[in-house]
Amino acid sequence: MSLPHAILTALLERPSSGLELARRFDRSIGYFWSATHQQIYRELGRLERSGCIRALASERPARGRKKEYEVLPAGRAELTGWVSGREDPKPVRDPLLLRMRAAAVVGTDGLPDELRRHLALHERQLADYADIEARDFSARPGTAAGTTTGPAAGTTPGPTEADRLRHLVLRAGMDLERLWVDWLTEALRETSAAPAGPDGA
Amino acid sequence: MSLPHAILTALLERPSSGLELARRFDRSIGYFWSATHQQIYRELGRLERSGCIRALASERPARGRKKEYEVLPAGRAELTGWVSGREDPKPVRDPLLLRMRAAAVVGTDGLPDELRRHLALHERQLADYADIEARDFSARPGTAAGTTTGPAAGTTPGPTEADRLRHLVLRAGMDLERLWVDWLTEALRETSAAPAGPDGA
DNA sequence: CCATCCATGTAACGGGTTACATGATTCG
DNA sequence: CGAATCATGTAACCCGTTACATGGATGG
């Protein structure tokens, strides 16, 4: 039950239409939550029916017309409650780890190429995050100045609480990418060194 | 499309019944893939219909009777192909990161308690993995002797390829837990230090 | 007018989750 | 027998994914 809250958060940061939301989910929001435009439209409909959001007045709501939404008090209350609620971390479920385990049984033929491909993808993602950090958070860890959504740029005051939280989220994303880069490097060392063979037991 | 391959891997390691599989998915397999018994039964049915697995001869297949499965050549081929195929890493989608981002908008009231709770859970999980490592992989990183599934214990030979791969997977799980422990510690430092306030913009 | 975007949807499908149902076995 | 337990299975729901449909605006 996280998508509606992701949308509420995004709409509180800035009222948007469905497609604008979809684009934001492909950019800044994308590094901790992803969603397609179909999911977003479906959820916008539910949120509107449940009174959490409202469509801003438009000339005439028709099929191809842009529709902007804003969050209502009920929506903000819902989000506030969710932030402080309880929700256990989900167990890991990673296809690549599963393939690794399967390779222990049927052999590692063809795996190293795939590991190299993933390594390159994660290195790329890490570099992208580093760019975002340099642009939005002054790169010095623990310090921030200026964000995408626009507070405080130019006067260089101390970072706000909100800035520090957003930076923290970005750093989690970077930490995760670094973890996979390191792990894949080690995995390549172990699988490329020895020849592939069907099982060992 | 990973669950069927998880089941094929588990069945190759040891032919099992549905519930036995479910129990294994709650134990050793659980640190990289999880599944409930309902998922498993549904998938066992599909795999049997598609000729990847076969039910071992039983006195009389009835509703409450145990049914053991083994992998057929087609199933092994399917798994082998999947291991070497292409599958992009999925973008991160973490509810806790999302809540953190939402807290940047609506305030961090009640969040630190939840962060502490998650921290304790991840510390616990890491400790459990460490126990498994000590028991199955002789604890020295890069070296292994003996596994859950039973090869080579007592003679202390070099670890097999399969052992090294399984250890690698376990280490990924441990690395992930350590990442969250570290990140949550840092997050607590930042959110507990300053008082919670609704936004900063 | 036609092609091309932009924007909002519908429909269908599969996986994951939860709750429940039913048949066998065991043990007091 | 009756209760608990093991074991297999059904049903319903929601989320995420893919493909497709429709309407409006823009430019050649």
Coordinates of C-alpha atoms (C1' of nucleotides) in Angstrom, one line a residue:
Chain A
M1 CA 0.0 0.0 0.0
S2 CA 2.7 2.5 -0.8
L3 CA 1.8 3.9 -4.2
P4 CA -1.0 6.1 -3.0
H5 CA 1.3 7.6 -0.4
A6 CA 4.0 8.1 -3.0
I7 CA 1.5 10.1 -5.1
L8 CA 0.3 12.1 -2.1
T9 CA 3.9 13.0 -1.3
A10 CA 4.6 14.1 -4.9
L11 CA 1.4 16.1 -5.1
L12 CA 2.2 17.9 -1.8
E13 CA 5.6 18.9 -3.2
R14 CA 3.9 20.2 -6.3
P15 CA 0.3 19.8 -7.7
S16 CA 0.5 18.0 -11.0
S17 CA -1.4 16.2 -13.7
G18 CA -1.1 12.4 -14.3
L19 CA 1.5 12.6 -16.9
E20 CA 3.6 15.1 -15.0
L21 CA 3.5 12.7 -12.1
A22 CA 4.6 9.9 -14.4
R23 CA 7.5 11.9 -15.5
R24 CA 8.6 12.8 -12.0
F25 CA 8.4 9.1 -11.1
D26 CA 10.8 8.5 -13.9
R27 CA 13.2 11.1 -12.5
S28 CA 13.8 12.2 -9.0
I29 CA 11.1 10.1 -7.3
G30 CA 12.4 7.1 -9.4
Y31 CA 15.4 6.4 -7.2
F32 CA 13.2 5.1 -4.4
W33 CA 9.9 4.3 -6.0
S34 CA 8.8 3.7 -9.6
A35 CA 5.4 3.6 -11.2
T36 CA 3.9 3.6 -14.7
H37 CA 1.3 6.1 -15.9
Q38 CA -1.4 3.4 -15.9
Q39 CA -0.8 2.7 -12.2
I40 CA -0.8 6.4 -11.5
Y41 CA -4.1 7.1 -13.3
R42 CA -5.7 4.1 -11.6
E43 CA -4.5 5.4 -8.2
L44 CA -5.5 9.0 -8.9
G45 CA -9.0 7.9 -9.5
R46 CA -9.1 6.0 -6.2
L47 CA -7.6 8.9 -4.3
E48 CA -10.1 11.3 -5.7
R49 CA -13.1 9.0 -4.9
S50 CA -11.9 8.6 -1.4
G51 CA -11.6 12.3 -0.9
C52 CA -7.8 12.5 -0.4
I53 CA -7.2 14.6 -3.5
R54 CA -9.2 16.9 -5.7
A55 CA -9.0 17.9 -9.4
L56 CA -8.3 21.6 -9.9
A57 CA -10.9 23.5 -11.8
S58 CA -10.4 23.0 -15.5
E59 CA -12.4 24.5 -18.4
R60 CA -14.0 21.1 -19.1
P61 CA -13.0 17.7 -18.0
A62 CA -12.8 15.7 -21.2
R63 CA -10.8 12.7 -22.3
G64 CA -7.8 14.4 -23.8
R65 CA -7.7 17.4 -21.4
K66 CA -5.1 18.0 -18.8
K67 CA -6.3 17.4 -15.2
E68 CA -4.3 18.8 -12.3
Y69 CA -4.7 17.4 -8.8
E70 CA -4.1 18.9 -5.3
V71 CA -4.0 17.2 -1.9
L72 CA -7.0 17.7 0.5
P73 CA -6.6 17.8 4.3
A74 CA -7.8 14.2 4.5
G75 CA -5.0 13.2 2.1
R76 CA -2.4 15.0 4.2
A77 CA -3.7 13.3 7.4
E78 CA -3.6 9.9 5.7
L79 CA 0.1 10.5 4.7
T80 CA 1.0 11.7 8.2
G81 CA -0.4 8.6 9.8
W82 CA 1.3 6.3 7.3
V83 CA 4.7 7.9 8.0
S84 CA 4.7 7.1 11.7
G85 CA 2.9 3.7 11.4
R86 CA 4.4 0.3 11.5
E87 CA 5.5 -1.6 8.4
D88 CA 8.0 -4.4 8.5
P89 CA 10.9 -4.5 6.0
K90 CA 10.2 -7.0 3.3
P91 CA 12.5 -10.0 2.9
V92 CA 15.0 -9.8 0.1
R93 CA 13.8 -11.1 -3.2
D94 CA 16.4 -10.7 -5.9
P95 CA 16.4 -12.6 -9.1
L96 CA 20.1 -12.3 -9.7
L97 CA 20.9 -13.9 -6.3
L98 CA 18.5 -16.6 -7.2
R99 CA 20.3 -17.2 -10.5
M100 CA 23.5 -17.3 -8.6
R101 CA 22.2 -20.0 -6.4
A102 CA 20.8 -21.9 -9.4
A103 CA 24.2 -21.7 -11.0
A104 CA 25.6 -23.5 -8.0
V105 CA 23.4 -26.4 -9.2
V106 CA 23.4 -26.3 -13.0
G107 CA 26.7 -24.5 -13.7
T108 CA 27.8 -21.0 -14.4
D109 CA 27.8 -21.1 -18.2
G110 CA 27.1 -17.6 -19.5
L111 CA 26.8 -16.0 -16.1
P112 CA 29.9 -13.9 -16.1
D113 CA 28.8 -11.9 -19.1
E114 CA 25.5 -11.2 -17.3
L115 CA 27.4 -10.2 -14.2
R116 CA 29.5 -7.8 -16.2
R117 CA 26.4 -6.3 -17.7
H118 CA 24.8 -5.7 -14.3
L119 CA 28.1 -4.3 -13.0
A120 CA 28.1 -1.7 -15.8
L121 CA 24.4 -0.8 -15.2
H122 CA 25.0 -0.3 -11.5
E123 CA 28.1 1.8 -12.1
R124 CA 26.1 4.0 -14.4
Q125 CA 23.3 4.4 -11.9
L126 CA 25.8 5.3 -9.2
A127 CA 27.3 7.9 -11.4
D128 CA 23.9 9.4 -12.1
Y129 CA 23.2 9.6 -8.4
A130 CA 26.5 11.3 -7.8
D131 CA 25.6 14.0 -10.4
I132 CA 22.2 14.5 -8.7
E133 CA 24.0 14.8 -5.3
A134 CA 26.5 17.3 -6.7
R135 CA 23.7 19.4 -8.2
D136 CA 21.2 19.3 -5.4
F137 CA 23.2 18.7 -2.2
S138 CA 26.6 20.4 -2.6
A139 CA 28.3 17.0 -2.5
R140 CA 29.7 17.3 1.0
P141 CA 28.1 14.4 2.9
G142 CA 26.1 15.7 5.8
T143 CA 25.6 19.1 4.2
A144 CA 23.1 20.3 1.7
A145 CA 22.2 23.5 0.0
G146 CA 19.4 23.8 -2.5
T147 CA 17.0 21.2 -3.8
T148 CA 15.1 20.3 -6.9
T149 CA 11.9 21.6 -5.5
G150 CA 13.5 25.0 -4.8
P151 CA 14.0 26.1 -1.3
A152 CA 17.0 28.2 -0.3
A153 CA 19.4 28.7 -3.1
G154 CA 21.9 31.6 -3.2
T155 CA 21.9 32.6 0.4
T156 CA 23.6 29.3 1.4
P157 CA 22.0 28.9 4.8
G158 CA 22.2 25.7 6.8
P159 CA 20.2 22.9 5.2
T160 CA 16.7 22.5 6.3
E161 CA 15.4 19.3 7.9
A162 CA 13.6 18.5 4.7
D163 CA 16.9 18.9 2.7
R164 CA 18.7 16.6 5.1
L165 CA 16.0 13.9 4.8
R166 CA 15.9 14.0 1.0
H167 CA 19.7 13.8 1.0
L168 CA 19.5 10.8 3.3
V169 CA 17.2 9.0 0.9
L170 CA 19.5 9.7 -2.0
R171 CA 22.5 8.4 -0.1
A172 CA 20.6 5.1 0.6
G173 CA 20.2 4.8 -3.2
M174 CA 23.9 5.4 -3.7
D175 CA 24.9 3.0 -0.9
L176 CA 22.8 0.3 -2.6
E177 CA 24.4 0.9 -6.0
R178 CA 27.9 0.8 -4.4
L179 CA 27.0 -2.5 -2.6
W180 CA 26.1 -4.1 -5.9
V181 CA 29.2 -2.8 -7.7
D182 CA 31.4 -4.2 -4.9
W183 CA 29.5 -7.5 -4.7
L184 CA 29.5 -8.0 -8.5
T185 CA 33.2 -7.3 -8.7
E186 CA 33.8 -10.0 -6.1
A187 CA 31.4 -12.4 -7.8
L188 CA 33.2 -11.9 -11.1
R189 CA 36.5 -12.7 -9.4
E190 CA 35.1 -16.0 -8.1
T191 CA 33.2 -17.1 -11.2
S192 CA 35.7 -16.1 -13.9
A193 CA 38.7 -17.5 -12.1
A194 CA 37.5 -21.1 -12.1
P195 CA 36.0 -22.8 -15.1
A196 CA 32.3 -23.4 -15.2
G197 CA 31.2 -26.9 -14.5
P198 CA 27.8 -28.5 -13.8
D199 CA 27.6 -28.6 -10.0
G200 CA 30.3 -29.9 -7.7
A201 CA 28.3 -32.2 -5.5
Chain B
M1 CA 9.1 -15.0 -13.7
S2 CA 11.5 -16.2 -11.0
L3 CA 9.4 -18.3 -8.7
P4 CA 9.3 -21.4 -11.0
H5 CA 13.1 -21.2 -11.3
A6 CA 13.5 -21.0 -7.5
I7 CA 11.4 -24.1 -7.2
L8 CA 13.4 -25.9 -9.9
T9 CA 16.6 -25.1 -8.1
A10 CA 15.3 -26.2 -4.7
L11 CA 14.0 -29.5 -6.2
L12 CA 17.3 -30.2 -7.9
E13 CA 19.0 -29.8 -4.6
R14 CA 16.6 -32.2 -3.1
P15 CA 13.2 -33.6 -4.3
S16 CA 10.5 -32.5 -1.9
S17 CA 6.8 -32.1 -1.4
G18 CA 5.0 -28.8 -1.4
L19 CA 5.1 -28.2 2.3
E20 CA 8.7 -29.2 2.6
L21 CA 9.5 -26.6 -0.1
A22 CA 7.5 -24.0 1.8
R23 CA 9.6 -24.8 4.9
R24 CA 12.8 -24.5 2.9
F25 CA 11.6 -21.2 1.5
D26 CA 11.3 -20.0 5.1
R27 CA 14.8 -21.1 5.9
S28 CA 17.9 -21.3 3.8
I29 CA 16.2 -20.2 0.5
G30 CA 14.5 -17.4 2.3
Y31 CA 17.5 -15.1 2.4
F32 CA 17.3 -14.5 -1.3
W33 CA 13.7 -15.5 -2.2
S34 CA 10.5 -15.9 -0.3
A35 CA 7.3 -17.7 -1.2
T36 CA 4.2 -18.9 0.6
H37 CA 2.8 -22.4 0.3
Q38 CA -0.1 -21.2 -1.8
Q39 CA 2.3 -19.8 -4.4
I40 CA 4.3 -23.0 -4.3
Y41 CA 1.3 -25.3 -4.9
R42 CA 0.0 -23.1 -7.7
E43 CA 3.5 -23.1 -9.3
L44 CA 4.0 -26.8 -8.8
G45 CA 0.8 -27.5 -10.7
R46 CA 2.0 -25.3 -13.6
L47 CA 5.4 -26.9 -13.7
E48 CA 3.9 -30.4 -13.7
R49 CA 1.5 -29.5 -16.5
S50 CA 4.4 -28.1 -18.6
G51 CA 6.5 -31.2 -18.2
C52 CA 9.3 -29.6 -16.1
I53 CA 8.7 -31.7 -13.0
R54 CA 7.0 -35.0 -12.2
A55 CA 5.3 -36.3 -9.0
L56 CA 7.1 -39.3 -7.6
A57 CA 5.0 -42.5 -7.5
S58 CA 2.8 -42.4 -4.4
E59 CA 0.3 -45.0 -3.2
R60 CA -2.7 -42.9 -4.1
P61 CA -2.7 -39.2 -5.0
A62 CA -5.5 -37.8 -2.8
R63 CA -6.2 -34.5 -1.2
G64 CA -4.4 -34.8 2.0
R65 CA -1.6 -37.2 0.8
K66 CA 1.9 -36.1 0.5
K67 CA 3.2 -35.6 -3.0
E68 CA 6.9 -35.5 -3.8
Y69 CA 8.3 -33.9 -7.0
E70 CA 11.5 -34.4 -9.0
V71 CA 12.9 -32.3 -11.8
L72 CA 12.7 -33.7 -15.4
P73 CA 15.3 -33.0 -18.1
A74 CA 13.1 -30.3 -19.6
G75 CA 13.0 -28.5 -16.2
R76 CA 16.8 -28.6 -15.9
A77 CA 17.2 -27.2 -19.4
E78 CA 14.7 -24.4 -18.6
L79 CA 16.7 -23.5 -15.5
T80 CA 20.1 -23.6 -17.3
G81 CA 18.8 -21.3 -20.0
W82 CA 17.4 -18.9 -17.4
V83 CA 20.7 -18.7 -15.5
S84 CA 22.6 -17.4 -18.5
G85 CA 19.8 -15.2 -19.9
R86 CA 19.3 -11.5 -19.7
E87 CA 17.2 -9.8 -17.0
D88 CA 17.7 -6.2 -16.0
P89 CA 18.0 -5.3 -12.3
K90 CA 14.7 -3.9 -11.0
P91 CA 14.7 -0.3 -9.8
V92 CA 14.7 0.2 -6.1
R93 CA 11.2 0.3 -4.5
D94 CA 11.5 0.7 -0.8
P95 CA 8.6 1.8 1.4
L96 CA 10.8 3.0 4.2
L97 CA 12.7 5.3 1.8
L98 CA 9.4 6.6 0.6
R99 CA 8.2 7.3 4.2
M100 CA 11.4 9.2 4.7
R101 CA 10.8 11.3 1.7
A102 CA 7.2 11.9 2.9
A103 CA 8.5 12.9 6.3
A104 CA 10.5 15.6 4.5
V105 CA 7.0 17.0 3.6
V106 CA 4.7 16.3 6.5
G107 CA 7.2 16.0 9.4
T108 CA 9.1 13.3 11.2
D109 CA 6.6 12.8 14.1
G110 CA 6.8 9.2 15.2
L111 CA 9.4 8.2 12.7
P112 CA 12.5 7.7 15.0
D113 CA 10.7 4.9 16.9
E114 CA 10.0 3.1 13.6
L115 CA 13.6 3.6 12.5
R116 CA 14.8 2.1 15.8
R117 CA 12.5 -0.9 15.3
H118 CA 13.8 -1.5 11.8
L119 CA 17.4 -1.2 13.1
A120 CA 16.8 -3.9 15.6
L121 CA 15.2 -6.2 13.0
H122 CA 18.1 -5.8 10.6
E123 CA 20.6 -6.3 13.4
R124 CA 18.8 -9.5 14.3
Q125 CA 18.8 -10.7 10.7
L126 CA 22.5 -10.0 10.3
A127 CA 23.2 -12.0 13.4
D128 CA 21.2 -14.9 12.1
Y129 CA 23.1 -14.8 8.8
A130 CA 26.4 -14.8 10.7
D131 CA 25.3 -17.9 12.5
I132 CA 24.5 -19.6 9.2
E133 CA 27.9 -18.5 7.8
A134 CA 29.7 -19.9 10.8
R135 CA 27.9 -23.2 10.6
D136 CA 27.9 -23.8 6.9
F137 CA 30.9 -21.8 5.6
S138 CA 33.7 -21.9 8.3
A139 CA 33.3 -18.1 8.7
R140 CA 36.6 -17.3 7.0
P141 CA 35.6 -15.0 4.1
G142 CA 36.6 -16.5 0.8
T143 CA 36.8 -20.0 2.2
A144 CA 34.1 -22.6 2.8
A145 CA 33.8 -26.1 4.0
G146 CA 30.6 -28.1 4.2
T147 CA 27.1 -26.9 3.2
T148 CA 23.5 -27.5 4.3
T149 CA 22.9 -29.9 1.5
G150 CA 25.7 -32.1 2.6
P151 CA 28.9 -32.3 0.5
A152 CA 32.3 -32.8 1.9
A153 CA 32.4 -32.6 5.6
G154 CA 35.1 -34.0 7.7
T155 CA 37.9 -34.3 5.1
T156 CA 38.1 -30.5 4.9
P157 CA 39.0 -30.2 1.2
G158 CA 39.0 -26.9 -0.7
P159 CA 35.5 -25.5 -1.2
T160 CA 33.7 -26.6 -4.4
E161 CA 32.5 -24.1 -7.0
A162 CA 29.0 -24.7 -5.7
D163 CA 30.0 -23.9 -2.1
R164 CA 31.7 -20.7 -3.2
L165 CA 28.6 -19.6 -5.1
R166 CA 26.3 -20.3 -2.2
H167 CA 28.6 -18.4 0.2
L168 CA 28.6 -15.5 -2.2
V169 CA 24.8 -15.3 -2.2
L170 CA 24.8 -15.4 1.6
R171 CA 27.3 -12.6 1.8
A172 CA 25.1 -10.5 -0.4
G173 CA 22.4 -10.9 2.1
M174 CA 24.7 -10.0 4.9
D175 CA 26.0 -7.0 3.0
L176 CA 22.5 -5.8 2.5
E177 CA 21.7 -6.1 6.2
R178 CA 24.8 -4.3 7.2
L179 CA 23.9 -1.5 4.7
W180 CA 20.6 -0.9 6.4
V181 CA 22.1 -1.1 9.9
D182 CA 24.6 1.6 9.0
W183 CA 22.1 3.7 7.1
L184 CA 19.4 3.5 9.8
T185 CA 22.1 4.5 12.4
E186 CA 22.9 7.6 10.4
A187 CA 19.2 8.3 9.8
L188 CA 18.5 8.2 13.5
R189 CA 21.4 10.6 14.2
E190 CA 19.9 13.1 11.8
T191 CA 16.2 12.8 12.7
S192 CA 16.6 12.5 16.5
A193 CA 19.1 15.4 16.8
A194 CA 16.7 18.0 15.4
P195 CA 13.1 18.3 16.6
A196 CA 10.4 17.2 14.2
G197 CA 8.7 20.0 12.3
P198 CA 6.2 20.1 9.4
D199 CA 8.4 20.7 6.4
G200 CA 11.1 23.4 6.1
A201 CA 10.0 25.0 2.8
Chain C
dC1 C1' -6.1 16.5 -44.2
dC2 C1' -2.7 13.7 -42.0
dA3 C1' 0.9 12.5 -38.9
dT4 C1' 2.6 13.3 -34.6
dC5 C1' 2.7 14.2 -30.1
dC6 C1' 0.5 15.0 -25.6
dA7 C1' -2.7 13.3 -22.3
dT8 C1' -6.0 10.3 -20.3
dG9 C1' -7.7 6.4 -19.9
dT10 C1' -9.4 0.5 -20.6
dA11 C1' -8.6 -4.3 -20.7
dA12 C1' -6.3 -8.3 -19.7
dC13 C1' -2.9 -11.0 -17.3
dG14 C1' 0.3 -12.7 -13.8
dG15 C1' 2.4 -12.6 -9.3
dG16 C1' 2.0 -12.0 -4.3
dT17 C1' -1.0 -11.9 -0.2
dT18 C1' -4.7 -13.3 2.8
dA19 C1' -8.4 -16.0 4.3
dC20 C1' -10.5 -20.1 4.1
dA21 C1' -11.7 -25.2 2.9
dT22 C1' -10.8 -30.1 2.9
dG23 C1' -8.6 -34.5 3.5
dA24 C1' -5.3 -37.5 6.1
dT25 C1' -2.7 -38.8 10.4
dT26 C1' -1.7 -39.0 15.1
dC27 C1' -2.4 -39.0 19.8
dG28 C1' -4.9 -38.5 24.1
Chain D
dC1 C1' -14.2 -40.3 19.3
dG2 C1' -12.3 -35.6 19.2
dA3 C1' -8.6 -32.4 18.8
dA4 C1' -4.5 -31.0 16.9
dT5 C1' -1.5 -31.3 13.2
dC6 C1' 0.1 -32.2 8.6
dA7 C1' -0.7 -31.5 3.9
dT8 C1' -2.9 -30.0 -0.2
dG9 C1' -5.7 -27.0 -2.3
dT10 C1' -9.5 -22.8 -3.7
dA11 C1' -11.0 -18.1 -3.9
dA12 C1' -10.7 -13.4 -3.9
dC13 C1' -8.2 -9.2 -3.9
dC14 C1' -4.6 -5.8 -5.0
dC15 C1' -0.4 -4.4 -7.3
dG16 C1' 2.5 -4.1 -11.3
dT17 C1' 3.0 -4.9 -16.3
dT18 C1' 1.8 -4.8 -21.1
dA19 C1' -0.9 -3.7 -24.9
dC20 C1' -4.2 -1.0 -26.7
dA21 C1' -7.9 2.8 -27.3
dT22 C1' -9.5 7.5 -27.5
dG23 C1' -9.4 12.5 -27.6
dG24 C1' -7.1 17.0 -28.2
dA25 C1' -3.4 20.0 -30.0
dT26 C1' 0.2 21.1 -33.3
dG27 C1' 2.6 21.5 -37.6
dG28 C1' 3.6 20.2 -42.3

